[in-house]
Amino acid sequence: MNSKASAPVAAAVPGRTAEAREGTELVVDVGPVAHGGHCVARYEGRVIFVRHGISGEKVRVRLTDAGEAAKFWRADVVDVLEASPDRVPHFWHAADSSRAWAHGHPPVGGAEFGHIRLERQRQLKADVLEEQLRRLGGSGGLPPAWSGAVEAVGEAADGGTGLGWRTRASFSVTSSGRLGMHAHRSTEILPVREMPLATDAVNALQLWNVDLQGIDRVEVAAPANGTRPLVLLAPAEGTRPKRVAAVAAQLPEDASVAAFDPATGEVTRLRGRAWVQESAAGHEYRVTGAGFWQIHRDAPGTLVGTVTEFLHGGGFLHPGAVVADLYAGAGLFTAVLADAVGETGSVLSVEGAPGTSRDARKNLHSAPQVEIVQGRVERVLRQKPRNFDALVLDPPRAGAGKAVVRQLVDSGPRAIAYVSCDPASFARDVSYFRAAGWDLAGLRAFDIYPHTHHLETVALLTPVR
């Protein structure tokens, strides 16, 4: 892995600080993994967050964000001098840091762990989750039920490659109108001609052959059930409808096409339908436009199964139970909760996004025990107080936050199943629950984002007796 970059190289000389500017190259020893997809290294006492390395390696890095006044620097690996036994050839040239910088540009984001053996990826993610809980999760540490492992999902559990799992993908557009992706923490857009993490249905659209001039962003949803995919086009400001129609005409006939405004969420159907039909846990779900749905083809079933297992196992979910699904999206968990409580129970389903809440109404129209409410979780809980047996909580990446956690605890549930896609915000929320007299009664983690640093956790929280 030899790169021939022309950037200045600073040798590690004790007592001398390297000139701090982007493009400077340093030789460092890669330290422990940290949250965010990088490892920690040090150069003359200064912390450097290094991407594309593995703990224990000696590497040459290129500074991508540096300054004498900065608390820390950021860098990409450009050459591996002493490799870890867990290093493997990157499956995607566009995301391979050494290869990209050898060609004079950064790698695309979205596959920052692609150089690491899958089993080691999952161990690194487990290390991050444990570190965040110890550092941010308040007193109590890790629950006894924690296995210490991030579990493989779908094909990866059978020794697969960890590729071909994304049913949804988001792309930018280069200045010349080609399909592209951003480099990490950068405005630079790099052209791409494949998406190895995406399913065959996404790649079959061959969006890299489409002239996308006049379009700012492209979103793709190709349901794992094989139903009709949807391509969403976000036009650049000032783009005429005729130009958007010309882009739509280049797309395969078997795909629906719609235009959308990311700022307002407004969707305009151009061809076919402006929604997709998803399937999970024996239910069908309509998801309109860029509405939220888990991106791994096997994630919905995995997460629903884990949540219901936690709640059933503790006796919190049963016919006649009163439960709530908060940040409910199109109703993935709501439908299964409604099955469990039956018509003698009740499910309050709360979602903030108006379009997604409308989808939930359509998806749950035949379940009289479900009440769909559009609005902020904290407002709805104030307006509709009740004695809950259990809550299901699936907040956005930022987590629920201290005020919402306080309100959840005050609503008096017997248990809360918390689904999280970010270990830092999850750990902070756990600290708020612990301060209120609750603790982790169960915890599982899943690798539903192979070859990235992301993971999903499902936790069971109960009051401390």
XYZ file of C-alpha atoms in Angstrom:
465
model
C 0.000 0.000 0.000
C 2.429 2.612 -1.140
C 1.112 6.095 -1.795
C 3.188 8.664 -3.614
C 1.635 11.832 -2.238
C 3.558 15.030 -2.742
C 2.420 16.652 0.505
C 5.097 17.642 3.011
C 6.028 14.906 5.463
C 6.900 15.685 9.077
C 8.953 13.100 10.922
C 8.173 12.475 14.584
C 10.950 14.452 16.225
C 10.527 14.921 20.003
C 10.105 18.519 21.072
C 9.246 19.811 17.609
C 5.708 20.599 16.570
C 4.766 19.833 12.968
C 3.652 22.710 10.803
C -0.114 22.610 11.214
C -1.873 22.752 7.895
C -4.066 20.486 5.828
C -2.053 18.173 3.627
C 0.850 17.714 6.030
C 1.813 14.065 6.453
C 2.895 12.477 9.737
C 3.901 9.006 10.875
C 1.915 7.872 13.921
C 1.024 4.791 15.920
C -2.723 4.139 15.837
C -4.305 3.895 19.280
C -7.739 2.808 20.498
C -10.959 3.138 18.546
C -13.209 6.098 19.361
C -16.822 6.943 18.628
C -17.295 8.426 15.171
C -15.403 6.044 12.901
C -11.828 6.888 13.790
C -9.019 5.826 16.102
C -6.997 8.018 18.436
C -3.331 8.725 17.727
C -0.942 11.236 19.276
C 1.785 13.339 17.736
C 4.026 15.252 20.134
C 1.211 15.204 22.678
C -1.510 16.384 20.314
C -4.533 14.164 19.728
C -5.248 13.174 16.132
C -8.475 11.444 15.137
C -7.365 9.044 12.409
C -9.730 7.448 9.927
C -9.006 4.290 7.900
C -6.515 2.855 10.398
C -6.711 -0.012 12.903
C -5.527 0.020 16.500
C -1.913 -1.167 16.732
C -0.849 -0.114 13.249
C 1.953 2.270 12.317
C 0.762 4.472 9.485
C 1.454 7.606 7.526
C -1.479 9.999 7.761
C -2.474 13.130 5.903
C -3.939 15.943 8.004
C -7.405 16.872 6.754
C -8.298 19.304 9.531
C -5.506 21.009 11.462
C -4.529 24.223 13.195
C -2.197 25.272 15.966
C -5.117 26.479 18.095
C -7.224 23.356 17.530
C -7.779 20.979 20.441
C -7.236 18.058 18.099
C -6.490 17.312 14.459
C -8.143 14.981 11.967
C -6.335 12.804 9.459
C -6.700 10.034 6.878
C -4.344 7.096 6.492
C -2.395 7.340 3.227
C 0.111 4.528 3.752
C 0.287 1.535 6.101
C 3.810 0.919 7.390
C 2.988 -1.862 9.873
C -0.371 -3.487 9.176
C -2.783 -5.124 11.591
C -3.605 -8.795 10.922
C -7.228 -7.636 10.739
C -6.579 -5.409 7.708
C -8.113 -6.611 4.426
C -8.169 -5.091 0.924
C -10.932 -2.489 0.723
C -13.885 -3.707 -1.337
C -14.591 -0.254 -2.817
C -11.902 1.765 -4.572
C -13.773 5.062 -4.115
C -13.780 4.616 -0.315
C -10.208 3.262 -0.029
C -8.243 6.049 1.654
C -4.743 5.071 0.512
C -5.864 4.541 -3.072
C -7.918 7.747 -3.181
C -5.161 9.997 -1.816
C -2.672 8.384 -4.198
C -4.925 9.785 -6.933
C -4.961 13.221 -5.329
C -8.351 13.296 -3.626
C -10.028 12.082 -0.415
C -12.133 8.912 -0.235
C -15.908 9.019 -0.279
C -17.611 8.557 3.058
C -19.925 5.742 4.023
C -17.545 2.754 4.187
C -14.909 3.863 6.685
C -14.485 0.353 8.159
C -14.207 -1.388 4.805
C -10.504 -2.133 5.355
C -11.191 -4.167 8.516
C -12.174 -7.814 8.828
C -15.901 -8.019 9.675
C -15.408 -9.817 12.982
C -12.961 -7.122 14.137
C -15.351 -4.399 12.986
C -18.001 -5.762 15.307
C -15.564 -6.012 18.216
C -14.522 -2.387 17.688
C -18.172 -1.340 17.740
C -18.710 -3.253 20.970
C -15.680 -1.470 22.442
C -17.174 1.905 21.494
C -20.568 1.069 23.004
C -18.983 -0.079 26.257
C -16.710 2.974 26.426
C -19.635 5.359 25.888
C -21.723 3.675 28.570
C -18.859 3.772 31.060
C -17.984 7.394 30.286
C -21.431 8.933 29.718
C -23.921 6.398 31.058
C -23.796 7.365 34.717
C -23.168 5.002 37.593
C -24.097 1.424 36.881
C -21.841 0.611 33.954
C -22.840 -2.336 31.793
C -25.841 -4.541 32.574
C -25.185 -8.182 33.548
C -27.261 -9.259 30.525
C -24.850 -7.603 28.063
C -23.093 -10.316 26.039
C -20.196 -8.069 25.034
C -20.869 -8.744 21.344
C -22.322 -6.753 18.464
C -24.395 -9.327 16.620
C -24.272 -9.910 12.871
C -27.553 -9.479 11.000
C -28.800 -11.234 7.888
C -26.293 -12.673 5.452
C -23.305 -11.551 7.515
C -24.407 -13.969 10.245
C -23.739 -16.807 7.774
C -20.207 -15.703 7.026
C -21.233 -13.253 4.320
C -19.370 -10.278 2.969
C -21.386 -7.528 4.637
C -22.221 -6.105 1.199
C -25.526 -5.598 -0.594
C -27.631 -4.737 2.461
C -28.725 -1.130 1.846
C -32.264 -0.804 0.499
C -31.948 2.979 0.690
C -29.160 5.243 -0.498
C -28.555 8.976 -0.691
C -26.358 10.602 -3.323
C -25.131 14.067 -4.191
C -24.474 15.409 -7.685
C -21.178 16.735 -9.057
C -20.903 20.092 -10.815
C -20.910 18.233 -14.131
C -24.175 16.460 -13.326
C -22.807 13.032 -12.401
C -23.884 10.890 -9.466
C -21.567 11.459 -6.512
C -20.938 11.219 -2.802
C -19.318 13.558 -0.316
C -15.945 12.992 1.250
C -16.094 12.851 5.052
C -16.655 16.306 6.635
C -16.178 17.929 3.248
C -18.131 19.838 0.626
C -16.186 18.005 -2.073
C -18.367 15.669 -4.143
C -16.681 12.731 -5.836
C -18.257 10.802 -8.733
C -19.233 7.173 -8.111
C -20.119 4.342 -10.471
C -21.190 1.725 -7.950
C -22.596 1.320 -4.443
C -21.366 -2.055 -3.136
C -23.247 -1.691 0.155
C -26.566 -1.340 -1.691
C -28.831 -4.129 -2.894
C -28.894 -5.269 -6.510
C -32.162 -3.372 -6.985
C -30.457 -0.061 -6.145
C -27.448 -0.720 -8.364
C -29.677 -1.915 -11.226
C -30.987 1.644 -11.600
C -27.495 2.630 -12.868
C -27.927 6.215 -11.738
C -24.284 6.921 -12.634
C -25.316 6.814 -16.317
C -27.939 9.548 -15.872
C -27.308 13.215 -16.683
C -28.351 14.810 -13.379
C -27.680 18.448 -14.253
C -30.119 20.648 -12.334
C -30.438 18.150 -9.472
C -28.842 18.683 -6.052
C -29.517 15.318 -4.428
C -30.895 11.888 -5.269
C -32.566 9.524 -2.785
C -33.330 5.897 -3.660
C -35.621 3.424 -1.892
C -35.753 -0.159 -3.191
C -37.794 -2.329 -0.782
C -36.339 -5.693 0.157
C -39.683 -7.327 -0.760
C -38.995 -6.623 -4.443
C -41.792 -4.097 -4.944
C -41.340 -1.052 -7.148
C -38.369 1.186 -6.243
C -38.644 4.933 -5.885
C -36.146 7.565 -7.038
C -36.498 10.985 -5.389
C -34.944 13.993 -7.107
C -34.181 17.186 -5.175
C -33.880 19.945 -7.826
C -31.344 22.729 -7.416
C -32.752 26.187 -6.816
C -34.012 27.653 -10.065
C -34.170 24.345 -11.956
C -37.120 24.342 -14.336
C -39.717 21.545 -14.186
C -38.876 20.667 -17.799
C -35.303 19.836 -16.779
C -36.480 17.688 -13.850
C -38.794 15.826 -16.223
C -35.864 15.242 -18.592
C -33.893 13.616 -15.759
C -36.885 11.460 -14.812
C -37.207 10.291 -18.425
C -33.695 8.804 -18.276
C -34.565 6.515 -15.357
C -35.717 2.891 -15.810
C -39.442 2.514 -16.499
C -39.913 0.064 -13.635
C -38.967 2.762 -11.072
C -41.318 5.368 -9.678
C -39.938 8.911 -9.763
C -40.824 11.928 -7.637
C -39.372 15.363 -6.906
C -38.988 16.498 -3.316
C -38.029 19.553 -1.325
C -35.741 18.517 1.584
C -36.571 21.723 3.464
C -40.344 21.195 3.508
C -40.631 17.459 2.837
C -43.085 18.211 0.021
C -43.158 15.444 -2.593
C -44.373 15.805 -6.186
C -45.110 12.621 -8.126
C -43.525 12.530 -11.588
C -44.072 8.901 -12.589
C -45.603 5.932 -10.829
C -46.220 6.525 -7.140
C -44.535 8.790 -4.593
C -44.247 6.034 -1.986
C -42.899 2.507 -1.538
C -44.478 -0.588 -0.030
C -42.352 -2.093 2.724
C -42.895 -5.412 4.509
C -41.894 -6.518 8.010
C -43.113 -8.839 10.766
C -46.189 -9.910 8.812
C -47.333 -6.372 8.014
C -47.278 -4.072 4.982
C -46.248 -0.439 5.338
C -46.615 2.509 3.013
C -43.643 4.899 3.300
C -43.957 8.154 1.366
C -41.083 10.087 -0.175
C -38.002 10.264 2.028
C -39.918 9.005 5.081
C -37.888 7.003 7.571
C -37.414 3.253 7.226
C -34.530 1.085 8.419
C -31.991 0.846 5.600
C -30.684 -2.694 6.189
C -32.945 -5.219 4.467
C -33.097 -7.394 7.617
C -33.126 -4.635 10.242
C -36.914 -4.169 10.634
C -37.522 -7.811 11.525
C -34.463 -7.964 13.776
C -35.386 -4.866 15.773
C -39.087 -5.686 16.066
C -38.237 -9.193 17.221
C -35.827 -7.933 19.887
C -38.190 -5.262 21.227
C -41.109 -7.669 21.536
C -38.882 -10.347 23.065
C -37.745 -7.928 25.773
C -41.293 -6.750 26.520
C -42.950 -10.168 26.341
C -40.208 -11.735 28.454
C -40.772 -9.261 31.264
C -44.550 -9.609 31.146
C -44.965 -6.000 29.973
C -46.661 -6.801 26.655
C -49.854 -8.865 26.685
C -53.523 -8.718 25.638
C -55.140 -5.686 27.222
C -51.860 -3.842 27.837
C -51.590 -0.061 27.438
C -48.471 0.870 25.469
C -47.029 3.715 23.392
C -44.751 3.842 20.365
C -42.809 7.118 20.460
C -41.028 8.546 17.415
C -43.125 5.915 15.666
C -42.397 6.692 12.005
C -44.700 4.862 9.613
C -45.698 2.394 12.331
C -43.127 -0.405 12.186
C -43.368 -1.152 15.917
C -46.946 0.131 16.280
C -48.459 -2.610 14.118
C -46.740 -5.386 16.058
C -47.629 -3.817 19.411
C -51.263 -3.640 18.274
C -51.194 -7.377 17.515
C -49.814 -8.093 20.979
C -52.272 -5.991 23.013
C -55.318 -6.952 20.951
C -58.544 -4.997 20.751
C -58.838 -4.945 24.547
C -55.567 -3.011 24.811
C -54.421 0.314 23.382
C -51.440 1.724 21.537
C -50.613 5.425 21.380
C -48.433 6.079 18.310
C -46.632 9.432 18.209
C -44.664 10.830 15.258
C -43.543 14.401 14.630
C -43.261 14.453 10.825
C -46.672 15.196 9.249
C -46.117 13.108 6.106
C -44.842 10.109 8.022
C -47.720 10.385 10.486
C -50.152 10.281 7.559
C -48.466 7.075 6.416
C -48.946 5.615 9.890
C -52.678 6.416 9.722
C -52.980 4.550 6.429
C -50.903 1.637 7.691
C -52.875 1.247 10.935
C -56.378 2.172 9.745
C -57.716 -1.337 10.453
C -56.458 -1.441 14.070
C -59.082 0.250 16.278
C -56.882 -0.097 19.371
C -54.302 2.300 17.863
C -54.448 6.072 18.298
C -52.193 7.964 15.864
C -51.096 11.427 17.012
C -48.841 13.772 15.044
C -46.727 16.024 17.221
C -43.746 16.320 19.514
C -43.434 13.479 21.996
C -43.225 15.725 25.041
C -46.339 17.696 24.028
C -48.416 14.631 23.272
C -47.515 12.938 26.554
C -48.586 16.069 28.432
C -51.904 16.204 26.589
C -52.670 12.489 26.807
C -51.513 11.244 30.207
C -52.260 7.600 30.977
C -50.847 4.689 32.926
C -48.639 2.790 30.502
C -47.517 -0.775 30.844
C -44.663 -0.155 28.415
C -43.182 2.404 26.054
C -41.184 1.842 22.885
C -38.724 4.647 22.210
C -36.919 4.989 18.848
C -35.643 8.594 18.755
C -33.506 10.238 16.059
C -29.718 10.123 16.281
C -29.598 12.966 18.815
C -31.498 10.835 21.326
C -34.481 11.722 23.497
C -32.782 14.211 25.816
C -33.079 14.987 29.493
C -36.503 16.678 29.400
C -38.163 13.880 27.436
C -36.604 11.180 29.639
C -37.953 12.953 32.694
C -41.403 13.039 31.125
C -41.241 9.377 30.162
C -40.373 8.388 33.714
C -43.154 10.622 35.104
C -45.697 8.849 32.862
C -45.187 5.791 35.063
C -44.533 2.916 32.642
C -43.418 -0.465 33.954
C -40.750 -0.756 31.242
C -39.253 1.092 28.284
C -37.740 -0.540 25.204
C -35.205 1.917 23.776
C -33.949 1.538 20.184
C -30.906 3.677 19.361
C -28.614 4.239 16.389
C -26.017 6.294 18.277
C -24.065 4.984 21.299
C -23.183 8.461 22.610
C -26.727 9.860 22.743
C -27.958 6.497 24.021
C -25.411 6.520 26.849
C -26.352 10.095 27.816
C -30.032 9.150 27.946
C -29.192 6.083 30.055
C -27.522 8.424 32.556
C -30.753 10.456 32.783
C -32.783 7.289 33.359
C -30.348 6.147 36.045
C -30.550 9.505 37.796
C -34.338 9.023 37.890
C -34.081 5.592 39.511
C -34.159 3.384 36.397
C -31.516 1.047 34.991
C -30.684 -1.262 32.131
C -32.344 -4.649 32.477
C -31.308 -5.826 29.031
C -29.045 -4.750 26.175
C -28.319 -6.108 22.699
C -26.412 -4.520 19.829
C -26.624 -5.269 16.109
C -24.336 -4.704 13.147
C -26.984 -3.428 10.750
C -24.468 -1.076 9.107
C -21.538 -3.348 8.092
C -18.349 -1.633 6.931
C -19.333 1.603 8.704
C -18.793 2.621 12.329
C -22.523 2.689 13.045
C -24.461 0.143 15.111
C -27.959 -0.247 16.505
C -28.760 -1.016 20.123
C -31.960 -2.239 21.756
C -32.219 -1.815 25.524
C -34.805 -2.678 28.157
C -35.048 -0.125 30.972
C -37.002 -0.737 34.171
C -37.340 1.018 37.542
C -34.857 -0.104 40.179
C -36.750 -1.957 42.917
